[in-house]
Short mmCIF file of C-alpha atoms in Angstrom, two decimals:
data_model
loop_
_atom_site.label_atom_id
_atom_site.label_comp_id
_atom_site.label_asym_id
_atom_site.label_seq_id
_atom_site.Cartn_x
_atom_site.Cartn_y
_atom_site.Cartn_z
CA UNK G 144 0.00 0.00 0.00
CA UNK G 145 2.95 2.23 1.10
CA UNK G 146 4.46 1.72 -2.56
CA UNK G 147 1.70 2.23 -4.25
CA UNK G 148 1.20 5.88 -3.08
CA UNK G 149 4.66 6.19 -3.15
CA UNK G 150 5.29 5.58 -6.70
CA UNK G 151 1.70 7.53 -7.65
CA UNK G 152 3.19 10.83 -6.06
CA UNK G 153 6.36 10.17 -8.14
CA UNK G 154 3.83 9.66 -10.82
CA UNK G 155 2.52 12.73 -10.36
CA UNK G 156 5.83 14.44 -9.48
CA UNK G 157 6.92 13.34 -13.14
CA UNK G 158 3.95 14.15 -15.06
CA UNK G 159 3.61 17.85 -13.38
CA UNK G 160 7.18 18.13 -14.69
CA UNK G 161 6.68 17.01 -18.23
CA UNK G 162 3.28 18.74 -18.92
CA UNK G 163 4.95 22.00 -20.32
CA UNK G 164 5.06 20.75 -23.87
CA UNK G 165 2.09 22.26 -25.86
CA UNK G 166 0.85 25.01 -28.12
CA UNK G 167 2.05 28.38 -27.93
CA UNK G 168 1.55 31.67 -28.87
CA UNK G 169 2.29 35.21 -28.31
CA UNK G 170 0.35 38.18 -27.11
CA UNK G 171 1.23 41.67 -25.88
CA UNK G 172 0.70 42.39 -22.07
CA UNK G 173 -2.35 44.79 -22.68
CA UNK G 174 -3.84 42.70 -25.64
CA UNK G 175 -6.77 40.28 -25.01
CA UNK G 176 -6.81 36.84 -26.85
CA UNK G 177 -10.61 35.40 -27.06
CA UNK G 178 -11.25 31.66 -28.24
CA UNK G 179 -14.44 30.73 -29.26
CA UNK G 180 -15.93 26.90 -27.81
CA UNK G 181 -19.41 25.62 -29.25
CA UNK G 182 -20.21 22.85 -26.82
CA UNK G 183 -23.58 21.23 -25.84
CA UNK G 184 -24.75 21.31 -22.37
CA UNK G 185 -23.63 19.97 -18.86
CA UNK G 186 -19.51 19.83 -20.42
CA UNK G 187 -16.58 20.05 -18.27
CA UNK G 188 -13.87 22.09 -19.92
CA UNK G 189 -10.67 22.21 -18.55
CA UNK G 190 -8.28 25.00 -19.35
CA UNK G 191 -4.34 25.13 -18.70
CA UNK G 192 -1.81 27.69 -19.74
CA UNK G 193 1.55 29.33 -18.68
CA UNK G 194 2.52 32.65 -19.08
CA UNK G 195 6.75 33.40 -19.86
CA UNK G 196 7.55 37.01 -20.07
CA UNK G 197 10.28 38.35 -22.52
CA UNK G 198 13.56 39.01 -21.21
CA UNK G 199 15.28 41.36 -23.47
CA UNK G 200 19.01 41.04 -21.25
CA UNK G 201 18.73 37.54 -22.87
CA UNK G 202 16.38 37.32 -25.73
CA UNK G 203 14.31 34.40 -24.19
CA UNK G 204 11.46 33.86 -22.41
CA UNK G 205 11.81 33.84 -18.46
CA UNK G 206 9.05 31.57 -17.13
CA UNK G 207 6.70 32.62 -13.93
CA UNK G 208 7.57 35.95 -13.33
CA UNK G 209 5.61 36.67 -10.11
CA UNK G 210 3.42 39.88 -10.74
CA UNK G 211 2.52 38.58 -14.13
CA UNK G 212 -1.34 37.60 -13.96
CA UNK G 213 -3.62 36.36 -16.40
CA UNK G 214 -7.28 36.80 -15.98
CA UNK G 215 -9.25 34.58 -17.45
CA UNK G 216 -12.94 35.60 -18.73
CA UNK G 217 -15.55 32.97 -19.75
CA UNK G 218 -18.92 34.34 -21.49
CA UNK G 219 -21.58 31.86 -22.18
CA UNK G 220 -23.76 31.85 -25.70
CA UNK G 221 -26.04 34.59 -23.64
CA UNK G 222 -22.85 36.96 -23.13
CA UNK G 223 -23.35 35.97 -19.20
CA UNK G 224 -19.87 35.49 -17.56
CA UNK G 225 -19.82 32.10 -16.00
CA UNK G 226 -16.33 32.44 -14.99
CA UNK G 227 -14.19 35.55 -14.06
CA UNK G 228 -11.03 35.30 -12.03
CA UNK G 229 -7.06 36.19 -11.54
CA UNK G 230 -4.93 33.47 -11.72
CA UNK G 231 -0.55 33.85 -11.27
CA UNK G 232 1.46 33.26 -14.11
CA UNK G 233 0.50 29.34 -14.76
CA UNK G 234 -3.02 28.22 -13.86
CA UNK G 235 -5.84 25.96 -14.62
CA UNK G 236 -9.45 26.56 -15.05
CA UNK G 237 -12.73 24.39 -14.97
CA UNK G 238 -15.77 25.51 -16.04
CA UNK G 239 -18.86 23.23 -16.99
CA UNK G 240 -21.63 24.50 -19.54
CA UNK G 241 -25.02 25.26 -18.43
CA UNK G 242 -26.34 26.22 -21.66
CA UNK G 243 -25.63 24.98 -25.08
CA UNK G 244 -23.95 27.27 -27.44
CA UNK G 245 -20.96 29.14 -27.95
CA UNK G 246 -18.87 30.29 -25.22
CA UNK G 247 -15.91 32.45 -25.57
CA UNK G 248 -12.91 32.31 -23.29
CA UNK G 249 -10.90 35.47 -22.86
CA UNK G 250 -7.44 35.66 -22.01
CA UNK G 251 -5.47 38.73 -20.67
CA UNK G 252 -3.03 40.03 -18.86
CA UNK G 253 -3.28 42.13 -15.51
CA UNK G 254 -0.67 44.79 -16.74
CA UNK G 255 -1.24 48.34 -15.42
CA UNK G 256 0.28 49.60 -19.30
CA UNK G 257 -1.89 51.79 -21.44
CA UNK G 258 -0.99 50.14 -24.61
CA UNK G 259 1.64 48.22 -26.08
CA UNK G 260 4.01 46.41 -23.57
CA UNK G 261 6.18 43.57 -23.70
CA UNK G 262 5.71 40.51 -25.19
CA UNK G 263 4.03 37.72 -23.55
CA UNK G 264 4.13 33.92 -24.60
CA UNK G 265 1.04 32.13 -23.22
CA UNK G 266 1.45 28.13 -23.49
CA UNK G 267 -2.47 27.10 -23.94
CA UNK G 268 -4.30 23.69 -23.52
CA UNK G 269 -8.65 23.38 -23.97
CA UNK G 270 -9.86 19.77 -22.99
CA UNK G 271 -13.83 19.19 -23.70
CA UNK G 272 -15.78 16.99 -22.78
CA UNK G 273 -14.08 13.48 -22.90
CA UNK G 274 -10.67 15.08 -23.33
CA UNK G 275 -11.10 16.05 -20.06
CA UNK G 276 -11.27 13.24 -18.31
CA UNK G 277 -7.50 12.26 -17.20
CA UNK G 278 -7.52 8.59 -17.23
CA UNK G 279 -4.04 8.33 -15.17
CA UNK G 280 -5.88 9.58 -12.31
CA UNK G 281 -8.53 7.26 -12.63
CA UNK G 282 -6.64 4.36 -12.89
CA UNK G 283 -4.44 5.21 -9.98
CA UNK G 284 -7.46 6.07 -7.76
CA UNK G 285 -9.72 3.66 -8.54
CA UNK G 286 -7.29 0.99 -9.27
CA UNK G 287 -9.12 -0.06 -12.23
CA UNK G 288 -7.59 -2.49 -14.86
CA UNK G 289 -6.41 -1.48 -18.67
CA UNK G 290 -9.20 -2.98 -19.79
CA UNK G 291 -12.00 -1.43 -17.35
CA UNK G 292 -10.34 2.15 -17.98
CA UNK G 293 -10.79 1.36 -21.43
CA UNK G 294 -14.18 0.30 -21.63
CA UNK G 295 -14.69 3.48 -19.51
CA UNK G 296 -13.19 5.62 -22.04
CA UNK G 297 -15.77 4.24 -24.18
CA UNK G 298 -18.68 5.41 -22.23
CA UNK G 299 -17.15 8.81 -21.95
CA UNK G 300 -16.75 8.83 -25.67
CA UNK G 301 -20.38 7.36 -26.15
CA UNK G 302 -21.66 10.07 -23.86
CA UNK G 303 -20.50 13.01 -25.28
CA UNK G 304 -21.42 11.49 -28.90
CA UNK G 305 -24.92 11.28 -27.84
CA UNK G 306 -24.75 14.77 -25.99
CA UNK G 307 -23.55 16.60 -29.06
CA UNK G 308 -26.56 14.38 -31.21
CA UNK G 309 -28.73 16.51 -29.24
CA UNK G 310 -26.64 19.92 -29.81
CA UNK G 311 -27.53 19.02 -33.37
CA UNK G 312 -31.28 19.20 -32.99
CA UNK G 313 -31.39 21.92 -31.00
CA UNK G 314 -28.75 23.65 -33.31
CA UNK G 315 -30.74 22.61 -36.38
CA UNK G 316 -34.01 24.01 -34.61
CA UNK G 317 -32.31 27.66 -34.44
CA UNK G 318 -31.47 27.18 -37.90
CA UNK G 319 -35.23 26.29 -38.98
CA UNK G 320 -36.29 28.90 -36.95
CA UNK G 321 -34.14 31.73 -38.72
CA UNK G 322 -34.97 30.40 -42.12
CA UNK G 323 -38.38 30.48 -41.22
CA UNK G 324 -38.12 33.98 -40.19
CA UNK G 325 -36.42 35.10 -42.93
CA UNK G 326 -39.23 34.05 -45.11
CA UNK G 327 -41.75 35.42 -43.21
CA UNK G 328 -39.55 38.99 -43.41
CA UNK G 329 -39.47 38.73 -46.97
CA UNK G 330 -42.86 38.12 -47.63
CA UNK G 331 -44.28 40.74 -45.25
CA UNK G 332 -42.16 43.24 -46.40
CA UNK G 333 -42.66 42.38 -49.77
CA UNK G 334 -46.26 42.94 -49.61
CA UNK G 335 -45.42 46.13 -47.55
CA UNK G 336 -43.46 47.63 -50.56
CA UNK G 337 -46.17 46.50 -53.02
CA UNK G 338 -48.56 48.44 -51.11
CA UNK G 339 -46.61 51.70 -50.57
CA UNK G 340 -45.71 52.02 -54.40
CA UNK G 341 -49.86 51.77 -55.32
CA UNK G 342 -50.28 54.61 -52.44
CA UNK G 343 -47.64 56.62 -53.19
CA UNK G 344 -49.01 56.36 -56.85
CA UNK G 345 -52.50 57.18 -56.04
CA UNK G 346 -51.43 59.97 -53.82
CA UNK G 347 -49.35 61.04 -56.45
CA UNK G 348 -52.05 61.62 -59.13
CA UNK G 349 -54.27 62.57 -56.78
CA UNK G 350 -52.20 65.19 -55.35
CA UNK G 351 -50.99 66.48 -59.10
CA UNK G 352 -54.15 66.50 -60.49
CA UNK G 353 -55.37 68.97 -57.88
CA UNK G 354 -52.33 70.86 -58.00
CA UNK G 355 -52.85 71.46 -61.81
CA UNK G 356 -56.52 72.12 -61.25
CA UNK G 357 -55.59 75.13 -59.10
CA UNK G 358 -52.89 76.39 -60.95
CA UNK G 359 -55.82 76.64 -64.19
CA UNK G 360 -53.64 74.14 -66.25
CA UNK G 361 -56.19 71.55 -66.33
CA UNK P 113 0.39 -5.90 -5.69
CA UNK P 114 3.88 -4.62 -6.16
CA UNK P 115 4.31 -6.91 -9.43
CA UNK P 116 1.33 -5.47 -11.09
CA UNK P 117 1.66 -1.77 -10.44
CA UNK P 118 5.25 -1.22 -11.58
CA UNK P 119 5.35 -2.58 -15.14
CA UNK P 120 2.22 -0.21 -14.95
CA UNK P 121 3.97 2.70 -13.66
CA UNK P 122 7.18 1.77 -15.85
CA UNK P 123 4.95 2.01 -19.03
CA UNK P 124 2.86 5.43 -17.70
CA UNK P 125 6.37 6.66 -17.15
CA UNK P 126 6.90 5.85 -21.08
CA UNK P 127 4.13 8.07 -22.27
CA UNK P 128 5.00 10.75 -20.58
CA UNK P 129 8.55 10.70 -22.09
CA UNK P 130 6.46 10.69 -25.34
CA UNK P 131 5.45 14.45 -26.51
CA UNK P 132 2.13 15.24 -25.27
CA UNK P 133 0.13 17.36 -27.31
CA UNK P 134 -3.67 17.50 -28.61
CA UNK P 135 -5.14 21.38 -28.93
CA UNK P 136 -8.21 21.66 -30.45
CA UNK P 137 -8.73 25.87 -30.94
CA UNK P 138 -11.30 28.13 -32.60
CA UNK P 139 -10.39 31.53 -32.57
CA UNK P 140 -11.39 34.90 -34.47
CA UNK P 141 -8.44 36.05 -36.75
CA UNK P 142 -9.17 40.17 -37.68
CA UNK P 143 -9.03 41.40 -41.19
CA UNK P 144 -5.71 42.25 -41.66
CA UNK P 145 -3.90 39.87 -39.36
CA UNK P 146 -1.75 37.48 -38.72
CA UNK P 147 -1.94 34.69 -35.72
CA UNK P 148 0.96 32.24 -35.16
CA UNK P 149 1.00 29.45 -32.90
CA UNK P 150 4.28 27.45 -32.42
CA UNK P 151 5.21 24.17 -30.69
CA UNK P 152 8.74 22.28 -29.76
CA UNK P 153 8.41 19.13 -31.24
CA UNK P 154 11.12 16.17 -30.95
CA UNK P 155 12.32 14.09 -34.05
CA UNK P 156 10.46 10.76 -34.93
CA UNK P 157 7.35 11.93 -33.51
CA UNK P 158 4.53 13.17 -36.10
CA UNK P 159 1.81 15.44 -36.06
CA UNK P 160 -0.98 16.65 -37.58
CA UNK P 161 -3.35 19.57 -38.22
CA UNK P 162 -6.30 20.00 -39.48
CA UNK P 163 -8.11 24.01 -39.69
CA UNK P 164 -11.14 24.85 -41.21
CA UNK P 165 -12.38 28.38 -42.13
CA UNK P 166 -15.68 28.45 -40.43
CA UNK P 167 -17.53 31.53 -40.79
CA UNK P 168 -16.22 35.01 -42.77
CA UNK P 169 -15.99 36.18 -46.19
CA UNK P 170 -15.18 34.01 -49.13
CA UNK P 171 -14.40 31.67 -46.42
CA UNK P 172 -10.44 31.31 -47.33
CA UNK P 173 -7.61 31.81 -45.39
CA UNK P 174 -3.66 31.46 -45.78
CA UNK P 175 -1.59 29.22 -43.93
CA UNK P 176 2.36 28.74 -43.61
CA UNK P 177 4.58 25.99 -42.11
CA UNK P 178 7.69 26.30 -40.76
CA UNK P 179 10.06 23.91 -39.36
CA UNK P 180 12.88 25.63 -36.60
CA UNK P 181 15.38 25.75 -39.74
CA UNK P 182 13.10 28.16 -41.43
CA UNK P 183 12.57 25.61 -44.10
CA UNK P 184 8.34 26.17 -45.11
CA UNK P 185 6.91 22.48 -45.02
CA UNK P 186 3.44 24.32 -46.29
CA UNK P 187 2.13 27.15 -47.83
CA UNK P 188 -1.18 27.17 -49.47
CA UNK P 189 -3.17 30.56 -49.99
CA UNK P 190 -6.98 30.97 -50.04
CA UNK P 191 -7.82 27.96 -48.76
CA UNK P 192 -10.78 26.66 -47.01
CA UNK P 193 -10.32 23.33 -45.10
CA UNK P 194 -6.86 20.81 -45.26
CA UNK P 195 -5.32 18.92 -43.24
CA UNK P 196 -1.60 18.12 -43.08
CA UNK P 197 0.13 15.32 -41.86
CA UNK P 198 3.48 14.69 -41.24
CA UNK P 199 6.33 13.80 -39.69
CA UNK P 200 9.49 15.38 -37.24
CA UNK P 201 12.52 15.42 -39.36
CA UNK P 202 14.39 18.55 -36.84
CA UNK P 203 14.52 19.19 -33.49
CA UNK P 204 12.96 22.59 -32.56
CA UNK P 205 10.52 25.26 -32.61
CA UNK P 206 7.75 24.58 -35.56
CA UNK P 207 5.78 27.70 -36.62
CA UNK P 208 2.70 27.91 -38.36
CA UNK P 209 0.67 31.24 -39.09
CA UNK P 210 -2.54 32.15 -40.77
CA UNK P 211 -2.93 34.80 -42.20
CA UNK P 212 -5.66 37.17 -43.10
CA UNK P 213 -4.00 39.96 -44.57
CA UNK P 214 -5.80 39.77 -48.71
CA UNK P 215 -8.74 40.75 -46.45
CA UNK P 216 -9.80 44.10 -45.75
CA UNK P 217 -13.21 44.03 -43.99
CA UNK P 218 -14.25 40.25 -43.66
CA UNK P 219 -12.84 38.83 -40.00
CA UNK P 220 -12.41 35.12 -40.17
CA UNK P 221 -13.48 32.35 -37.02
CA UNK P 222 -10.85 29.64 -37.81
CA UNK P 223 -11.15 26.09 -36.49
CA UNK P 224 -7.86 24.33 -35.95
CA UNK P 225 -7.32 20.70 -34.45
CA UNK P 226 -3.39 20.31 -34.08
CA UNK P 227 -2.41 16.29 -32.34
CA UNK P 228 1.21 15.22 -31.92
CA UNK P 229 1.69 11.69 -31.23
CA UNK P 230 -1.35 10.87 -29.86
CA UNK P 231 -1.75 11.91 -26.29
CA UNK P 232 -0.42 9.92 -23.20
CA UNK P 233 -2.74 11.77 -20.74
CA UNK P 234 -5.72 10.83 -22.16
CA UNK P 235 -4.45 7.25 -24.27
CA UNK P 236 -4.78 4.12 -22.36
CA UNK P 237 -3.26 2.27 -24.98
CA UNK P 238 0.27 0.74 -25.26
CA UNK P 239 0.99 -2.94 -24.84
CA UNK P 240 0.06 -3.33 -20.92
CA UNK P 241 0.30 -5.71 -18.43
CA UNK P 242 -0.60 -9.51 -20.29
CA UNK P 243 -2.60 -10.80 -17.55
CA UNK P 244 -4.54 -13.50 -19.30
CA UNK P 245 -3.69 -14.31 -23.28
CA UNK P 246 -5.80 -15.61 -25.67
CA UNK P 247 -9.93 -14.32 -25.04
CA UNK P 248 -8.59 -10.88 -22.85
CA UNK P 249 -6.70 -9.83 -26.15
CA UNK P 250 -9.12 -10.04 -28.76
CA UNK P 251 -12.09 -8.24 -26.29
CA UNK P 252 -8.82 -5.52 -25.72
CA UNK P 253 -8.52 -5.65 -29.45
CA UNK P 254 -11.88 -5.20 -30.15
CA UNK P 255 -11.99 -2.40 -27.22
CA UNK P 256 -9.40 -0.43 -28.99
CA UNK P 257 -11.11 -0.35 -32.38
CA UNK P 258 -14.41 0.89 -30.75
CA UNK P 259 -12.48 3.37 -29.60
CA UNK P 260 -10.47 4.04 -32.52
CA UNK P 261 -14.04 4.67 -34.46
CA UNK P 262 -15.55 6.34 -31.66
CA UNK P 263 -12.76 8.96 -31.94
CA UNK P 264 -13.51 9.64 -35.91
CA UNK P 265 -17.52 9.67 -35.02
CA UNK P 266 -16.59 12.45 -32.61
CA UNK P 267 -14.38 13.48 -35.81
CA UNK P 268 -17.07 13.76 -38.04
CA UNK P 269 -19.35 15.14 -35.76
CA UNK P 270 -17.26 18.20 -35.05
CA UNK P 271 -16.86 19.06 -38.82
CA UNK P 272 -20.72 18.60 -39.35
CA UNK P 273 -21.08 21.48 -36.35
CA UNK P 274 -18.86 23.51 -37.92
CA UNK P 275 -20.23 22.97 -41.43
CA UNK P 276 -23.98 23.67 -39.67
CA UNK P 277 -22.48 26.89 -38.16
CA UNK P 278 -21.71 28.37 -41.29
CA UNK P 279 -24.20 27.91 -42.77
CA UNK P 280 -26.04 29.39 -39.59
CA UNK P 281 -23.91 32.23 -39.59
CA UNK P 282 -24.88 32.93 -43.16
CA UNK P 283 -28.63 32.52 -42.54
CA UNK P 284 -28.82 35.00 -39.30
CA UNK P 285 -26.79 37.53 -41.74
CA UNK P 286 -29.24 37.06 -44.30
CA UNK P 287 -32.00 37.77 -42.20
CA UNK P 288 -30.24 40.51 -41.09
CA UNK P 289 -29.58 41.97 -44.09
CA UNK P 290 -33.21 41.35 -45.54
CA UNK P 291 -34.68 43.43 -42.96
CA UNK P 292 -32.26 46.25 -43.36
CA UNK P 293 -32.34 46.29 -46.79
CA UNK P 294 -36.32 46.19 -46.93
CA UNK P 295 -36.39 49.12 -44.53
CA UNK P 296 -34.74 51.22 -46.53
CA UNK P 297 -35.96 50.24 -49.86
CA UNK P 298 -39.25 51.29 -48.05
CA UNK P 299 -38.29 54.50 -47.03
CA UNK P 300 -36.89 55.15 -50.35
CA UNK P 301 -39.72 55.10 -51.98
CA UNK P 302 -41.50 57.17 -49.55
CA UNK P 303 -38.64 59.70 -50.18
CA UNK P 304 -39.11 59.49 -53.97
CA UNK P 305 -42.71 59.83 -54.43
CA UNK P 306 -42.74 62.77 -52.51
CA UNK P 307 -39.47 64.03 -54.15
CA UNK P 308 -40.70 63.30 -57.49
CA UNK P 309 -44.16 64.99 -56.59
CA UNK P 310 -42.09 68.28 -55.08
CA UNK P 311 -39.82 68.35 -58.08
CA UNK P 312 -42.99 68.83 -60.12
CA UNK P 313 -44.52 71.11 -58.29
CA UNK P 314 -41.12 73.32 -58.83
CA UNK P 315 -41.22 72.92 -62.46
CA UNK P 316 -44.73 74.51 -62.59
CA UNK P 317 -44.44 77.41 -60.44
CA UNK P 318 -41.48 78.68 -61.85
CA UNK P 319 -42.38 78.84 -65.06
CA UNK P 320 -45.21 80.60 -64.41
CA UNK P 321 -45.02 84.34 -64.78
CA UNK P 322 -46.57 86.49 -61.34
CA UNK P 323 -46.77 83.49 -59.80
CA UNK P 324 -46.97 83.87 -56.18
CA UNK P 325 -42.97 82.22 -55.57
CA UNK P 326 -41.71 85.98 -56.92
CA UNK P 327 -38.27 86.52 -56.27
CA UNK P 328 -36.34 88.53 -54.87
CA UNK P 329 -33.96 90.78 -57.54
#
């Protein structure tokens, strides 16, 4: 039991050291970088980035400069903020949907500059849904075989299949609906112009003819 | 207990050791920009990306990829949807930008779905412990190609949302544009017949000697 913990914390110890390896970009201190996330309803997203600030004494990137925050903003599809908060230089971030649509999460940094500012590489990882789920854990907490983590990688998968099946139809609904709108638009406003043109004709002669009565032409 | 868990641990230790990487990103790229994302990849290991131009203009965008000797592994202009596979030949920095700048008004959402590798923290597979041959394998076996299709059915699903959401985008536009449009086309001729009617009217009274509009010498 005692070297089972033991090696999971070395586990642990190992994999906190390796997980700097992902996609990166850069961003200046005062800019804001948004990312845009359709997902269905009741998903976990998980959220992981690290901020390096450029050191111009050595032309590299200086990792976890204390000071350097990044707050991160998360608007769901009704432009409500589900999540606002400051995190330090490296941070993670769960949020789970409560409405389908798009949400938008918004990265920036807490810099007191007015514009500009120095450069800022953010390392950034989004996990939805199944890609979420860290199976590592699992197995080490639950002490489940390869082949029950598997099969319950399947279910994961199989559930958020069938949740984004129902995205669909409700997607597909909104779709309908605007169609349906627009041809409804068209129509009335069709039969609005069609109307205005006979009055404004009528008026028109109407309005002539009585001009040219009074001034004796007629 | 102890025999089971290391070889476990041993081969978890493995795939970390392995590059870890799976990004799936959508973000809004402004007319007249350029985005860049970069990675440090390690020979032998491959990766691929996929993007696809989801709502925004003619729906094209440029892309460029760079390996960390500057050499461009892709460049393709105006394009809507691709995917590129290949494999680590240098150690390094790899670089690749889209680019936006033919565009002067139109701001483009781009979808892009860059794996390395395969991912250890969320992969199960890898040869494992045997613990019983023969029937154990083939269910594994069979487990793994589930899984295998599962993961393009989640695949295909994402490109048929993003498909759906242009064409939504386009739709709410159009409606948008109708009633705009409609509006003014409607005020318009409001404006006209009662231009037209005032022009008229301006024609006739001028002409007219002693009219009552006398000017002013």
């Amino acid at each position: 039991m005692g070297n089972q913990s033991f090696l999971f914390i070395v586990f642990i110890v190992i994999q906190l050291i390796l997980t700097t390896h992902s996609l990166y970009f850069h961003i200046r201190e005062t800019e804001r970088k948004c990312f845009i996330e359709e997902i269905p309803d009741q998903t976990l997203v998980i959220g992981k980035y690290k901020v390096e600030l450029f050191d111009a004494a050595t032309n590299t990137y200086l990792p976890s400069t204390p000071g350097i925050g990044m707050h991160v903003e998360v608007k769901d599809p009704e432009e409500k903020i589900v999540l606002s908060k400051l995190y330090t230089s490296e941070g993670r971030f769960t949020f789970t949907s409560h409405t389908p649509g798009e949400h938008v999460i918004c990265l920036y940094s807490n810099s007191t500059a007015w514009f500009g500012g120095q450069q800022l590489r953010v390392h950034l990882d989004i996990d939805i849904g199944e890609h979420a789920v860290d199976y590592q854990q699992i197995s080490a907490k639950e002490k489940l075989t390869e082949l029950q983590l598997r099969v319950r990688q399947l279910l994961d998968q199989v559930e958020q299949i069938s949740k984004e099946q129902s995205y669909q139809r409700y997607r597909e609904e909104r779709f309908r609906a605007t169609s349906e709108s627009t041809n409804q638009r068209v129509l009335w406003w069709s039969i609005a112009q069609l109307l205005i043109l006979v009055i404004a004709g009528f008026w028109q002669m109407r309005h002539l003819k009585g001009f040219f009565e009074a001034k004796k032409l007629v | 207990m102890l025999g089971l868990s290391l070889p476990t641990f041993l081969i978890s230790i493995i795939f970390l050791l392995k590059q870890i990487g799976a990004s799936e990103l959508t973000f809004e790229l402004p007319d007249n920009a350029k985005e860049c994302f970069h990675e440090k990849l390690k020979v032998g290991s491959k990766f691929t990306l996929e993007y696809q131009v989801v709502t925004g203009g003619n729906y094209d965008v440029d892309l460029e990829l760079k390996s960390p000797s500057e050499k461009i592994l892709y460049k393709e202009t105006k394009k809507q949807y691709d995917q590129i596979e290949k494999t680590v030949e240098e150690d390094g920095v790899y670089v690749f930008c889209f680019s936006n700048e033919f565009s002067t008004i139109t701001h483009k959402v781009i979808y892009i779905d860059w794996k390395v590798d395969g991912d250890p923290e969320h992969e199960i597979s890898g040869p494992g412990p045997k613990v019983a041959a023969g029937a154990l394998t083939m269910i594994e076996s069979n487990v793994a190609r589930i899984h295998e299709n599962l993961e393009q059915a989640i695949d295909y699903q994402t490109h048929h949302r993003l498909r759906e959401a242009t064409g939504r985008a386009r739709a709410e536009d159009l409606r948008e544009r109708v009633q705009i449009w409609s509006l003014g086309q409607f005020i318009l001729i409001i404006i006209v017949a009662i231009g037209t009617v005032l022009l008229l009217r301006s024609f006739f009274t001028d002409r007219r000697t002693g009219s009552s509009m006398a000017w002013n010498r």
